Amino acid sequence: MRVICFLLLSCLALPAQALALLDAYALALRNDPSFQAAIAERDAGLEERAVGRAGLLPRLSWSYSNQRNESEVSAGGQRVDRDYRSYASVLSLQQPLFDYAAWADYRQGVARALLADERFRARSQELAVRLFEAYSQAQLSDERIQLARAQRRALVERLRLNRHLFQAGEGTRTDELETEARLALAEAELIQARDDLDVALRTLESIVGEPLDRADLLPLADDFTVQPLQPARFEAWRDLAIAGNAELAAQRQAVEVAARTIDRQRAGHLPTLSLVASNRLTSSDSESSYNQKYDTDSIGIQLSVPLFAGGGVSAATRQATAAHLQAGFELDAQRADVLTRLRQQFNLCSSAQARLRAYRLAVASAQTLVEATRKSVAGGERVNLDVLDAEQQLYGARRDLAEARHGYLRAWLQLRQLSGVLAAADLERLAGYFVDADY
């Protein structure tokens, strides 16, 4: 909570500069509509406990009536007209002594409040993941634009060389056409990358609530060290997920709510016993009490025994039982889905160091291949198409490396989310991977 307050305060004083990841998180906490809806949902859900408790507490009510009456009274052949006023003031108190339905409502209210709290925890973690994915995707799209531009520049230079050699009689028209075709594809890739960046920025804007440009975001560091997973075994992460995953915790509370619904419906067969007390002040409350005043205090117990309700109670109980079974099966399915996703993200994190090393080696090898192929073409051993293929391989390797770098960070964050241990401090750690290009 202190970290969130600090981020909000820092957001208010945010100067006009690059938007760091933590600054974006502070803005998202304040402006993201989905998160604001989650706050309202939690506040509403927490009131379920008080709503359920109310059925166990005394109920005090007061009613008052004041009327003008005109009546004709006939007795022994005589008729009397009466024009009078009457009033009744009743103060009543009722305290349940045995009401299983009210007790079930209270327990269900507690379960609903816990459900709302767990759902909010899930939405809070989801916000951090959504924000980072949008921030990372915007940066990855920008990196793709830079790679597409570099590829286009290289092809433009290659096309200029092809035309020069053709005019000098040392090249062929085929070489020129091959390069023009690759250049057209590079232009299409650049257009697609720009479109992807625009979509990524708009997605990020919807979360932080402020207009953004690609220059507003900090780039990902060119090189970073992949930290070993702690704990290193999947079984430990699995245990963490089963015990602490917010989605599973919320579904367990949903099962509890469904169980309390069964108790609530079964209570329709049970009697209720209440303590009742009242004070009644009346004046001419009826014809029999005309021109009489009463001040009556009463106290006692009230027993209500249900006898027959057309089979509705039994049907509602069967319906609630089926809903409880459904919630239990949904919990099993959700647990399996969470563990599958957890295994996927664990594998991505475990193999990230080797995968990034392989992609870096591929980039270095592709760069060497491009240089060697160009020399071979000059020596007459290779042709223009070989250079184009080598350059395409180089930019493909660079693109794969960029995607792998961002993919590792996303997998690491999602692994902590699925295991239920994600906290604001994890975003602080990820923020360290994004650095100002000027430093």
CSV table of C-alpha atoms in Angstrom, one decimal:
chain,number,residue,atom,x,y,z
A,1,MET,CA,0.0,0.0,0.0
A,2,ARG,CA,2.9,2.4,0.8
A,3,VAL,CA,4.4,1.7,-2.6
A,4,ILE,CA,1.1,2.4,-4.3
A,5,CYS,CA,0.7,5.7,-2.4
A,6,PHE,CA,4.3,6.7,-3.4
A,7,LEU,CA,3.6,5.9,-7.0
A,8,LEU,CA,0.4,8.0,-7.0
A,9,LEU,CA,2.2,11.0,-5.4
A,10,SER,CA,5.1,10.7,-7.9
A,11,CYS,CA,2.6,10.6,-10.7
A,12,LEU,CA,1.0,13.9,-9.6
A,13,ALA,CA,4.4,15.6,-9.9
A,14,LEU,CA,5.5,13.9,-13.1
A,15,PRO,CA,7.5,16.3,-15.3
A,16,ALA,CA,7.3,16.3,-19.1
A,17,GLN,CA,9.9,13.5,-19.8
A,18,ALA,CA,10.1,9.9,-20.8
A,19,LEU,CA,7.4,7.8,-19.1
A,20,ALA,CA,9.1,5.2,-17.0
A,21,LEU,CA,7.4,1.9,-16.2
A,22,LEU,CA,6.6,2.8,-12.6
A,23,ASP,CA,5.3,6.2,-13.7
A,24,ALA,CA,2.9,4.4,-16.1
A,25,TYR,CA,1.9,2.1,-13.3
A,26,ALA,CA,1.0,5.1,-11.0
A,27,LEU,CA,-1.1,6.6,-13.8
A,28,ALA,CA,-2.8,3.2,-14.4
A,29,LEU,CA,-3.7,2.9,-10.7
A,30,ARG,CA,-5.5,6.2,-11.0
A,31,ASN,CA,-6.9,6.2,-14.5
A,32,ASP,CA,-7.4,2.6,-15.8
A,33,PRO,CA,-11.2,2.2,-16.1
A,34,SER,CA,-11.1,-1.6,-15.6
A,35,PHE,CA,-9.2,-1.1,-12.4
A,36,GLN,CA,-11.6,1.6,-11.2
A,37,ALA,CA,-14.5,-0.8,-11.9
A,38,ALA,CA,-12.7,-3.4,-9.9
A,39,ILE,CA,-12.4,-1.0,-6.9
A,40,ALA,CA,-16.2,-0.3,-7.1
A,41,GLU,CA,-16.9,-4.1,-7.4
A,42,ARG,CA,-14.8,-4.8,-4.3
A,43,ASP,CA,-16.4,-2.0,-2.3
A,44,ALA,CA,-19.9,-3.3,-3.2
A,45,GLY,CA,-18.8,-6.9,-2.4
A,46,LEU,CA,-17.4,-6.0,1.0
A,47,GLU,CA,-20.8,-4.8,2.1
A,48,GLU,CA,-22.2,-8.3,1.7
A,49,ARG,CA,-20.9,-9.1,5.2
A,50,ALA,CA,-22.9,-6.3,6.8
A,51,VAL,CA,-26.0,-7.2,4.7
A,52,GLY,CA,-25.9,-10.8,5.9
A,53,ARG,CA,-25.2,-9.8,9.5
A,54,ALA,CA,-28.3,-7.6,9.5
A,55,GLY,CA,-30.6,-10.6,9.5
A,56,LEU,CA,-29.2,-11.7,12.9
A,57,LEU,CA,-29.6,-8.4,14.6
A,58,PRO,CA,-32.8,-6.9,16.2
A,59,ARG,CA,-35.3,-5.1,14.0
A,60,LEU,CA,-36.9,-2.0,15.4
A,61,SER,CA,-39.8,-0.3,13.7
A,62,TRP,CA,-42.4,2.4,14.4
A,63,SER,CA,-45.6,3.0,12.7
A,64,TYR,CA,-48.1,5.8,13.2
A,65,SER,CA,-51.6,6.5,11.7
A,66,ASN,CA,-54.0,9.4,12.3
A,67,GLN,CA,-57.4,9.2,10.7
A,68,ARG,CA,-60.7,11.1,10.6
A,69,ASN,CA,-63.8,8.8,10.8
A,70,GLU,CA,-67.5,9.3,10.0
A,71,SER,CA,-69.8,6.5,11.0
A,72,GLU,CA,-73.4,5.7,11.7
A,73,VAL,CA,-74.2,3.4,14.7
A,74,SER,CA,-77.7,1.8,14.9
A,75,ALA,CA,-78.7,0.1,18.2
A,76,GLY,CA,-82.2,-0.6,19.6
A,77,GLY,CA,-83.9,1.3,16.8
A,78,GLN,CA,-81.8,4.4,17.4
A,79,ARG,CA,-79.1,5.8,15.0
A,80,VAL,CA,-76.2,7.8,16.2
A,81,ASP,CA,-73.8,9.7,13.9
A,82,ARG,CA,-70.2,9.8,15.0
A,83,ASP,CA,-67.6,12.1,13.7
A,84,TYR,CA,-64.3,11.5,15.4
A,85,ARG,CA,-60.5,11.2,15.0
A,86,SER,CA,-58.4,8.1,15.8
A,87,TYR,CA,-54.7,7.4,15.9
A,88,ALA,CA,-52.4,4.5,16.6
A,89,SER,CA,-48.7,4.6,17.4
A,90,VAL,CA,-46.9,1.2,17.5
A,91,LEU,CA,-43.2,0.7,18.4
A,92,SER,CA,-42.1,-2.9,17.8
A,93,LEU,CA,-38.9,-4.9,18.4
A,94,GLN,CA,-38.1,-8.3,16.9
A,95,GLN,CA,-35.0,-10.3,17.7
A,96,PRO,CA,-34.5,-13.7,15.9
A,97,LEU,CA,-33.7,-16.5,18.3
A,98,PHE,CA,-33.6,-19.3,15.8
A,99,ASP,CA,-33.5,-18.5,12.1
A,100,TYR,CA,-31.4,-20.8,10.1
A,101,ALA,CA,-32.0,-18.9,6.8
A,102,ALA,CA,-30.7,-15.7,8.4
A,103,TRP,CA,-27.6,-17.6,9.7
A,104,ALA,CA,-27.0,-19.0,6.2
A,105,ASP,CA,-27.4,-15.5,4.7
A,106,TYR,CA,-24.7,-14.2,7.1
A,107,ARG,CA,-22.3,-17.0,6.2
A,108,GLN,CA,-23.0,-16.4,2.6
A,109,GLY,CA,-22.4,-12.7,3.0
A,110,VAL,CA,-19.0,-13.4,4.6
A,111,ALA,CA,-18.1,-15.7,1.7
A,112,ARG,CA,-19.3,-13.1,-0.8
A,113,ALA,CA,-17.1,-10.4,0.9
A,114,LEU,CA,-14.1,-12.7,0.7
A,115,LEU,CA,-14.9,-13.5,-2.9
A,116,ALA,CA,-14.9,-9.7,-3.7
A,117,ASP,CA,-11.6,-9.3,-2.0
A,118,GLU,CA,-10.0,-12.1,-3.9
A,119,ARG,CA,-11.4,-10.9,-7.2
A,120,PHE,CA,-9.9,-7.5,-6.5
A,121,ARG,CA,-6.5,-9.0,-5.8
A,122,ALA,CA,-6.8,-10.8,-9.1
A,123,ARG,CA,-7.7,-7.5,-10.9
A,124,SER,CA,-4.8,-5.7,-9.2
A,125,GLN,CA,-2.3,-8.3,-10.4
A,126,GLU,CA,-4.0,-8.3,-13.8
A,127,LEU,CA,-3.5,-4.5,-14.1
A,128,ALA,CA,0.3,-4.9,-13.5
A,129,VAL,CA,0.5,-7.6,-16.2
A,130,ARG,CA,-1.7,-5.7,-18.7
A,131,LEU,CA,0.3,-2.5,-18.2
A,132,PHE,CA,3.6,-4.3,-18.7
A,133,GLU,CA,2.5,-6.2,-21.7
A,134,ALA,CA,1.2,-2.9,-23.3
A,135,TYR,CA,4.4,-1.1,-22.4
A,136,SER,CA,6.6,-3.9,-23.7
A,137,GLN,CA,4.5,-4.4,-26.8
A,138,ALA,CA,4.9,-0.7,-27.7
A,139,GLN,CA,8.6,-0.9,-27.2
A,140,LEU,CA,8.9,-4.1,-29.2
A,141,SER,CA,6.9,-2.5,-32.1
A,142,ASP,CA,9.3,0.4,-32.0
A,143,GLU,CA,12.2,-2.0,-32.2
A,144,ARG,CA,10.6,-3.7,-35.2
A,145,ILE,CA,10.3,-0.3,-36.9
A,146,GLN,CA,14.0,0.4,-36.3
A,147,LEU,CA,14.9,-3.0,-37.7
A,148,ALA,CA,12.6,-2.5,-40.7
A,149,ARG,CA,14.2,0.9,-41.4
A,150,ALA,CA,17.7,-0.6,-41.2
A,151,GLN,CA,16.7,-3.4,-43.6
A,152,ARG,CA,15.2,-0.9,-46.0
A,153,ARG,CA,18.3,1.3,-45.9
A,154,ALA,CA,20.5,-1.8,-46.7
A,155,LEU,CA,18.2,-2.8,-49.6
A,156,VAL,CA,18.2,0.8,-51.0
A,157,GLU,CA,22.0,0.7,-50.9
A,158,ARG,CA,22.0,-2.7,-52.5
A,159,LEU,CA,19.6,-1.5,-55.2
A,160,ARG,CA,21.8,1.5,-56.0
A,161,LEU,CA,24.8,-0.8,-56.3
A,162,ASN,CA,22.8,-3.2,-58.6
A,163,ARG,CA,21.8,-0.3,-60.9
A,164,HIS,CA,25.4,1.0,-61.0
A,165,LEU,CA,26.7,-2.4,-61.9
A,166,PHE,CA,24.0,-2.9,-64.5
A,167,GLN,CA,24.8,0.4,-66.2
A,168,ALA,CA,28.5,-0.5,-66.1
A,169,GLY,CA,27.8,-3.8,-67.8
A,170,GLU,CA,28.9,-5.8,-64.8
A,171,GLY,CA,25.5,-6.7,-63.4
A,172,THR,CA,22.2,-8.1,-64.6
A,173,ARG,CA,18.6,-6.8,-64.7
A,174,THR,CA,17.6,-9.9,-62.7
A,175,ASP,CA,19.8,-8.7,-59.7
A,176,GLU,CA,18.0,-5.3,-59.9
A,177,LEU,CA,14.6,-6.9,-60.0
A,178,GLU,CA,15.4,-9.3,-57.1
A,179,THR,CA,16.5,-6.3,-54.9
A,180,GLU,CA,13.4,-4.3,-55.9
A,181,ALA,CA,11.1,-7.1,-54.8
A,182,ARG,CA,12.8,-7.5,-51.4
A,183,LEU,CA,12.7,-3.7,-51.0
A,184,ALA,CA,8.9,-3.7,-51.6
A,185,LEU,CA,8.5,-6.4,-49.0
A,186,ALA,CA,10.6,-4.4,-46.5
A,187,GLU,CA,8.4,-1.4,-47.2
A,188,ALA,CA,5.3,-3.5,-46.4
A,189,GLU,CA,6.9,-4.8,-43.2
A,190,LEU,CA,7.7,-1.2,-42.1
A,191,ILE,CA,4.1,-0.1,-42.7
A,192,GLN,CA,2.8,-3.1,-40.7
A,193,ALA,CA,5.3,-2.3,-37.9
A,194,ARG,CA,4.0,1.3,-37.8
A,195,ASP,CA,0.5,0.1,-37.6
A,196,ASP,CA,1.4,-2.3,-34.7
A,197,LEU,CA,3.0,0.5,-32.9
A,198,ASP,CA,0.0,2.8,-33.2
A,199,VAL,CA,-2.3,0.0,-31.8
A,200,ALA,CA,0.2,-0.7,-29.0
A,201,LEU,CA,0.3,3.0,-28.0
A,202,ARG,CA,-3.5,3.3,-28.1
A,203,THR,CA,-3.7,0.3,-25.9
A,204,LEU,CA,-1.3,1.7,-23.4
A,205,GLU,CA,-3.1,5.1,-23.5
A,206,SER,CA,-6.3,3.4,-22.5
A,207,ILE,CA,-4.6,2.1,-19.4
A,208,VAL,CA,-2.7,5.1,-18.3
A,209,GLY,CA,-5.3,7.6,-19.4
A,210,GLU,CA,-2.9,10.0,-21.1
A,211,PRO,CA,-1.9,10.5,-24.8
A,212,LEU,CA,1.5,9.0,-25.6
A,213,ASP,CA,4.1,9.0,-28.3
A,214,ARG,CA,6.8,6.4,-28.9
A,215,ALA,CA,9.4,8.8,-27.8
A,216,ASP,CA,7.7,9.0,-24.3
A,217,LEU,CA,8.7,5.4,-23.4
A,218,LEU,CA,12.0,4.2,-22.2
A,219,PRO,CA,13.7,1.5,-24.4
A,220,LEU,CA,14.7,-1.9,-23.2
A,221,ALA,CA,18.3,-2.3,-22.4
A,222,ASP,CA,20.4,-3.8,-25.2
A,223,ASP,CA,21.8,-6.5,-23.0
A,224,PHE,CA,20.7,-7.8,-19.6
A,225,THR,CA,21.4,-10.8,-17.4
A,226,VAL,CA,18.7,-13.4,-17.0
A,227,GLN,CA,18.4,-14.2,-13.3
A,228,PRO,CA,18.0,-17.8,-12.3
A,229,LEU,CA,14.5,-18.7,-11.1
A,230,GLN,CA,13.9,-18.9,-7.3
A,231,PRO,CA,12.7,-21.4,-6.5
A,232,ALA,CA,14.2,-23.5,-9.3
A,233,ARG,CA,11.8,-26.5,-9.3
A,234,PHE,CA,8.4,-26.3,-10.9
A,235,GLU,CA,6.8,-28.3,-8.0
A,236,ALA,CA,7.5,-25.3,-5.7
A,237,TRP,CA,5.8,-22.9,-8.1
A,238,ARG,CA,2.9,-25.3,-8.5
A,239,ASP,CA,2.4,-25.4,-4.7
A,240,LEU,CA,2.5,-21.6,-4.6
A,241,ALA,CA,-0.1,-21.3,-7.3
A,242,ILE,CA,-2.5,-23.8,-5.7
A,243,ALA,CA,-2.2,-22.0,-2.4
A,244,GLY,CA,-2.0,-18.4,-3.5
A,245,ASN,CA,-3.3,-17.9,-7.0
A,246,ALA,CA,-5.9,-15.1,-6.9
A,247,GLU,CA,-8.2,-16.7,-9.5
A,248,LEU,CA,-8.3,-20.0,-7.7
A,249,ALA,CA,-8.9,-18.3,-4.4
A,250,ALA,CA,-11.8,-16.4,-5.8
A,251,GLN,CA,-13.3,-19.6,-7.3
A,252,ARG,CA,-12.9,-21.4,-4.0
A,253,GLN,CA,-14.9,-18.6,-2.4
A,254,ALA,CA,-17.5,-19.0,-5.2
A,255,VAL,CA,-17.8,-22.6,-4.3
A,256,GLU,CA,-18.4,-21.6,-0.6
A,257,VAL,CA,-21.0,-19.1,-1.7
A,258,ALA,CA,-22.8,-21.9,-3.6
A,259,ALA,CA,-22.6,-24.1,-0.5
A,260,ARG,CA,-24.2,-21.5,1.6
A,261,THR,CA,-27.0,-21.1,-0.9
A,262,ILE,CA,-27.9,-24.7,-0.3
A,263,ASP,CA,-28.2,-24.1,3.4
A,264,ARG,CA,-30.3,-21.0,2.7
A,265,GLN,CA,-32.8,-23.0,0.6
A,266,ARG,CA,-32.9,-25.9,3.0
A,267,ALA,CA,-33.9,-23.4,5.7
A,268,GLY,CA,-37.3,-23.1,4.0
A,269,HIS,CA,-38.3,-26.4,5.8
A,270,LEU,CA,-37.2,-25.2,9.2
A,271,PRO,CA,-39.3,-23.2,11.8
A,272,THR,CA,-38.2,-19.7,13.0
A,273,LEU,CA,-38.4,-18.5,16.5
A,274,SER,CA,-38.2,-14.8,17.5
A,275,LEU,CA,-38.5,-12.6,20.5
A,276,VAL,CA,-41.1,-9.9,20.0
A,277,ALA,CA,-41.8,-6.8,22.1
A,278,SER,CA,-44.1,-3.8,21.3
A,279,ASN,CA,-45.6,-0.7,22.8
A,280,ARG,CA,-49.0,0.3,21.3
A,281,LEU,CA,-50.7,3.7,21.9
A,282,THR,CA,-54.2,4.0,20.4
A,283,SER,CA,-57.2,6.2,20.6
A,284,SER,CA,-60.6,5.2,19.1
A,285,ASP,CA,-58.7,2.6,17.1
A,286,SER,CA,-61.9,0.8,16.2
A,287,GLU,CA,-65.7,1.1,16.7
A,288,SER,CA,-65.5,-1.2,19.7
A,289,SER,CA,-62.9,1.1,21.3
A,290,TYR,CA,-64.7,4.4,20.4
A,291,ASN,CA,-63.7,7.3,22.7
A,292,GLN,CA,-61.2,5.0,24.5
A,293,LYS,CA,-57.4,5.2,24.8
A,294,TYR,CA,-55.1,2.3,25.3
A,295,ASP,CA,-51.4,2.1,26.2
A,296,THR,CA,-50.3,-1.5,25.8
A,297,ASP,CA,-46.9,-3.1,26.4
A,298,SER,CA,-46.4,-6.6,25.2
A,299,ILE,CA,-43.5,-9.1,25.1
A,300,GLY,CA,-43.3,-12.7,24.0
A,301,ILE,CA,-42.0,-15.2,21.5
A,302,GLN,CA,-43.2,-15.9,18.0
A,303,LEU,CA,-43.0,-19.3,16.3
A,304,SER,CA,-43.5,-19.8,12.6
A,305,VAL,CA,-43.6,-23.3,11.2
A,306,PRO,CA,-43.6,-23.8,7.4
A,307,LEU,CA,-46.0,-26.6,6.3
A,308,PHE,CA,-46.2,-26.7,2.5
A,309,ALA,CA,-45.0,-24.3,-0.2
A,310,GLY,CA,-45.9,-26.2,-3.3
A,311,GLY,CA,-42.6,-28.0,-3.6
A,312,GLY,CA,-40.7,-24.8,-4.2
A,313,VAL,CA,-38.3,-25.3,-1.3
A,314,SER,CA,-37.2,-28.8,-2.4
A,315,ALA,CA,-36.9,-27.6,-6.0
A,316,ALA,CA,-34.8,-24.6,-5.0
A,317,THR,CA,-32.6,-26.8,-2.8
A,318,ARG,CA,-32.0,-29.2,-5.8
A,319,GLN,CA,-31.2,-26.2,-8.0
A,320,ALA,CA,-28.7,-24.8,-5.4
A,321,THR,CA,-27.1,-28.3,-5.1
A,322,ALA,CA,-26.6,-28.5,-8.9
A,323,ALA,CA,-25.1,-25.0,-8.9
A,324,HIS,CA,-22.7,-26.0,-6.1
A,325,LEU,CA,-21.5,-29.0,-8.2
A,326,GLN,CA,-21.1,-26.8,-11.2
A,327,ALA,CA,-18.9,-24.4,-9.2
A,328,GLY,CA,-16.8,-27.3,-7.9
A,329,PHE,CA,-16.2,-28.6,-11.5
A,330,GLU,CA,-15.3,-25.1,-12.6
A,331,LEU,CA,-12.8,-24.9,-9.9
A,332,ASP,CA,-11.2,-28.1,-11.0
A,333,ALA,CA,-11.1,-26.9,-14.6
A,334,GLN,CA,-9.6,-23.5,-13.6
A,335,ARG,CA,-7.0,-25.2,-11.5
A,336,ALA,CA,-5.9,-27.3,-14.5
A,337,ASP,CA,-5.8,-24.2,-16.7
A,338,VAL,CA,-3.7,-22.2,-14.2
A,339,LEU,CA,-1.2,-25.0,-13.8
A,340,THR,CA,-0.9,-25.4,-17.6
A,341,ARG,CA,-0.2,-21.7,-18.0
A,342,LEU,CA,2.1,-21.8,-15.1
A,343,ARG,CA,4.1,-24.7,-16.7
A,344,GLN,CA,4.3,-22.7,-19.9
A,345,GLN,CA,5.7,-19.6,-18.3
A,346,PHE,CA,8.0,-21.6,-16.1
A,347,ASN,CA,9.5,-23.3,-19.2
A,348,LEU,CA,9.9,-20.0,-20.9
A,349,CYS,CA,11.8,-18.5,-17.9
A,350,SER,CA,13.9,-21.7,-17.4
A,351,SER,CA,15.1,-21.8,-21.0
A,352,ALA,CA,15.4,-18.0,-21.4
A,353,GLN,CA,19.1,-17.8,-20.8
A,354,ALA,CA,20.0,-20.5,-23.3
A,355,ARG,CA,17.4,-19.2,-25.8
A,356,LEU,CA,18.8,-15.6,-25.7
A,357,ARG,CA,22.3,-16.8,-25.9
A,358,ALA,CA,21.4,-18.8,-29.1
A,359,TYR,CA,19.6,-15.8,-30.6
A,360,ARG,CA,22.6,-13.6,-29.9
A,361,LEU,CA,24.9,-16.2,-31.5
A,362,ALA,CA,22.5,-16.3,-34.5
A,363,VAL,CA,22.7,-12.6,-34.9
A,364,ALA,CA,26.5,-12.6,-34.8
A,365,SER,CA,26.7,-15.5,-37.2
A,366,ALA,CA,24.2,-13.8,-39.6
A,367,GLN,CA,26.2,-10.6,-39.5
A,368,THR,CA,29.4,-12.5,-40.4
A,369,LEU,CA,27.5,-14.4,-43.2
A,370,VAL,CA,26.3,-11.1,-44.7
A,371,GLU,CA,29.8,-9.7,-44.8
A,372,ALA,CA,31.3,-13.0,-46.2
A,373,THR,CA,28.6,-13.2,-48.9
A,374,ARG,CA,29.1,-9.7,-50.0
A,375,LYS,CA,32.8,-10.4,-50.5
A,376,SER,CA,32.0,-13.7,-52.3
A,377,VAL,CA,29.7,-11.8,-54.7
A,378,ALA,CA,32.5,-9.3,-55.4
A,379,GLY,CA,34.8,-12.3,-56.1
A,380,GLY,CA,32.3,-13.9,-58.4
A,381,GLU,CA,31.6,-16.9,-56.1
A,382,ARG,CA,28.1,-15.9,-55.1
A,383,VAL,CA,25.2,-14.0,-56.7
A,384,ASN,CA,23.0,-11.1,-55.6
A,385,LEU,CA,20.2,-13.4,-54.4
A,386,ASP,CA,22.6,-14.9,-51.9
A,387,VAL,CA,23.3,-11.5,-50.4
A,388,LEU,CA,19.6,-10.8,-50.1
A,389,ASP,CA,19.0,-14.1,-48.4
A,390,ALA,CA,21.8,-13.5,-45.9
A,391,GLU,CA,20.5,-10.0,-45.1
A,392,GLN,CA,17.0,-11.4,-44.6
A,393,GLN,CA,18.4,-14.0,-42.3
A,394,LEU,CA,20.2,-11.3,-40.3
A,395,TYR,CA,17.2,-9.1,-39.8
A,396,GLY,CA,15.1,-12.1,-39.0
A,397,ALA,CA,17.5,-13.1,-36.3
A,398,ARG,CA,17.5,-9.6,-34.8
A,399,ARG,CA,13.7,-9.6,-34.8
A,400,ASP,CA,13.6,-13.0,-33.1
A,401,LEU,CA,16.1,-11.7,-30.5
A,402,ALA,CA,14.0,-8.7,-29.7
A,403,GLU,CA,10.9,-10.8,-29.3
A,404,ALA,CA,12.7,-13.2,-27.1
A,405,ARG,CA,14.0,-10.5,-24.8
A,406,HIS,CA,10.5,-9.0,-24.3
A,407,GLY,CA,9.0,-12.5,-24.1
A,408,TYR,CA,11.2,-13.5,-21.2
A,409,LEU,CA,10.2,-10.4,-19.1
A,410,ARG,CA,6.5,-11.1,-19.8
A,411,ALA,CA,6.9,-14.7,-18.9
A,412,TRP,CA,8.7,-13.8,-15.7
A,413,LEU,CA,5.9,-11.4,-14.7
A,414,GLN,CA,3.1,-13.9,-15.6
A,415,LEU,CA,4.8,-16.7,-13.7
A,416,ARG,CA,4.7,-14.6,-10.5
A,417,GLN,CA,1.1,-13.6,-11.2
A,418,LEU,CA,0.0,-17.2,-11.7
A,419,SER,CA,1.8,-18.3,-8.6
A,420,GLY,CA,0.0,-15.6,-6.6
A,421,VAL,CA,3.2,-13.8,-5.4
A,422,LEU,CA,3.1,-10.8,-7.8
A,423,ALA,CA,3.6,-7.5,-6.0
A,424,ALA,CA,4.5,-3.9,-6.9
A,425,ALA,CA,8.1,-4.6,-6.1
A,426,ASP,CA,8.2,-6.9,-9.1
A,427,LEU,CA,7.4,-4.0,-11.4
A,428,GLU,CA,10.2,-2.1,-9.8
A,429,ARG,CA,12.6,-4.9,-10.7
A,430,LEU,CA,11.3,-4.9,-14.3
A,431,ALA,CA,11.6,-1.2,-14.5
A,432,GLY,CA,15.3,-1.6,-14.1
A,433,TYR,CA,15.5,-3.3,-17.6
A,434,PHE,CA,14.2,-0.1,-19.3
A,435,VAL,CA,16.9,2.6,-19.4
A,436,ASP,CA,17.1,6.1,-20.8
A,437,ALA,CA,18.9,6.0,-24.1
A,438,ASP,CA,20.8,9.2,-23.2
A,439,TYR,CA,22.6,7.4,-20.4
